[in-house]
C-alpha positions in Angstrom: -9.7 24.2 -17.8 -9.5 20.4 -17.9 -12.6 18.5 -16.5 -12.5 14.9 -15.4 -15.4 12.6 -15.6 -16.7 11.5 -12.3 -16.8 7.8 -13.5 -13.3 7.9 -15.0 -10.9 5.3 -13.6 -8.0 6.9 -11.9 -4.9 6.3 -9.9 -5.5 6.7 -6.2 -4.2 10.1 -5.2 -5.6 9.7 -1.7 -4.3 6.1 -1.1 -0.8 7.2 -0.1 -2.2 8.4 3.2 -3.5 4.9 3.9 0.0 3.5 3.0 1.7 5.9 5.4 -0.6 5.1 8.3 0.0 1.4 7.9 3.7 1.8 7.7 4.0 4.0 10.7 2.6 1.3 13.0 3.2 -2.1 11.6 6.9 -2.7 10.7 8.6 -5.8 11.9 12.4 -6.2 11.5 13.8 -9.5 10.6 15.9 -10.6 13.5 14.4 -8.3 16.2 12.5 -5.1 16.6 14.8 -2.9 18.8 14.6 0.9 18.1 14.1 0.9 14.4 13.7 4.0 12.2 10.8 2.8 10.0 10.8 3.1 6.2 8.8 6.0 4.6 7.1 5.9 1.2 8.9 7.9 -1.5 5.8 8.4 -3.7 3.2 11.2 -3.6 0.7 9.3 -5.7 0.0 5.6 -5.2 1.4 3.2 -7.8 -1.8 1.0 -7.3 -4.3 1.2 -10.1 -8.0 0.4 -9.7 -9.0 -2.4 -12.1 -11.1 -0.8 -14.8 -13.8 -3.4 -14.9 -14.4 -3.3 -11.2 -14.4 0.5 -11.2 -17.3 0.4 -13.7 -19.1 -2.2 -11.6 -18.7 0.0 -8.4 -16.8 -2.8 -6.7 -14.9 -1.4 -3.7 -12.8 -3.1 -1.0 -9.4 -3.2 0.8 -6.5 -5.5 0.7 -3.6 -5.6 3.1 -0.2 -6.6 1.6 3.0 -7.3 3.4 6.1 -5.9 1.7 9.7 -6.8 2.4 11.5 -3.5 2.1 15.2 -4.0 1.5 18.3 -2.1 2.6 18.1 0.2 -0.4 14.3 1.0 0.0 13.1 -1.3 -2.8 10.5 -4.0 -2.4 12.0 -7.6 -2.5 8.8 -9.5 -1.8 5.0 -9.0 -1.6 2.3 -11.2 -0.1 -1.4 -10.8 0.6 -1.9 -10.5 4.4 -5.7 -9.8 4.1 -7.7 -10.4 1.0 -10.4 -8.0 -0.3 -12.4 -11.0 -1.5 -11.8 -10.0 -5.1 -8.9 -11.5 -7.0 -8.6 -8.5 -9.3 -8.3 -6.1 -6.4 -5.7 -8.3 -4.6 -3.7 -8.6 -7.8 -3.7 -4.9 -8.4 -2.5 -4.3 -4.8 0.4 -6.7 -5.3 1.4 -5.2 -8.7 1.3 -1.7 -7.2 3.2 -2.8 -4.1 6.0 -4.2 -6.2 6.5 -0.7 -7.7 6.8 1.1 -4.4 10.0 2.7 -3.2 10.8 3.7 0.4 13.5 5.2 2.5 15.2 2.2 4.0 14.5 1.3 7.7 17.5 1.9 9.9 18.7 0.5 13.2 21.6 2.3 14.9 22.2 4.2 11.6 22.5 1.0 9.4 20.0 0.1 6.7 17.8 -2.8 7.6 15.4 -5.2 5.8 11.9 -5.0 7.3 8.5 -6.4 6.6 5.7 -3.7 6.5 2.0 -4.2 6.3 0.5 -1.8 3.7 -3.3 -1.3 3.6 -4.5 -0.7 0.1 -8.1 0.5 -0.4 -10.1 0.7 -3.5 -12.8 3.4 -3.2 -14.3 5.5 -5.9 -14.4 8.5 -3.5 -10.7 8.1 -2.6 -11.4 7.6 1.1 -10.5 4.5 3.1 -13.3 2.4 4.5 -14.0 3.1 8.2 -12.8 -0.4 9.2 -9.4 0.1 7.7 -6.9 1.2 10.4 -3.5 0.4 11.9 -3.0 -3.3 12.6 -0.3 -5.2 14.4 2.0 -7.7 12.6 3.8 -10.8 13.6 7.4 -12.3 13.0 9.9 -11.3 10.4 
């Protein structure tokens, strides 16, 4: 039986739930927001990695990134919407967001480029902070 150290840095197995909640409620289509089938993440484990030095220092926080999901479900652009206050956490969130893949959003059956707000949390216990929840987003 394999045992993992409690203080071992890891990928976030629980973070995908935070991504899904953010995507379900905060998608903005470029050029309008009429009846859109929103993109869904196509990963079971988050591509975001906790920075090793901050893990060892017990630094936690959350970053919200905006991702431009293209018609094929790839990520064309990433920007910080809300900073964690730690450059290393924000940078890790951006790197991970670039590696994300989604089902494309659709409008009337046609693939559509959309902006999505994706909350990324860095927590050693794998749970999002209580203040991290769905947020609204502006223009596309």
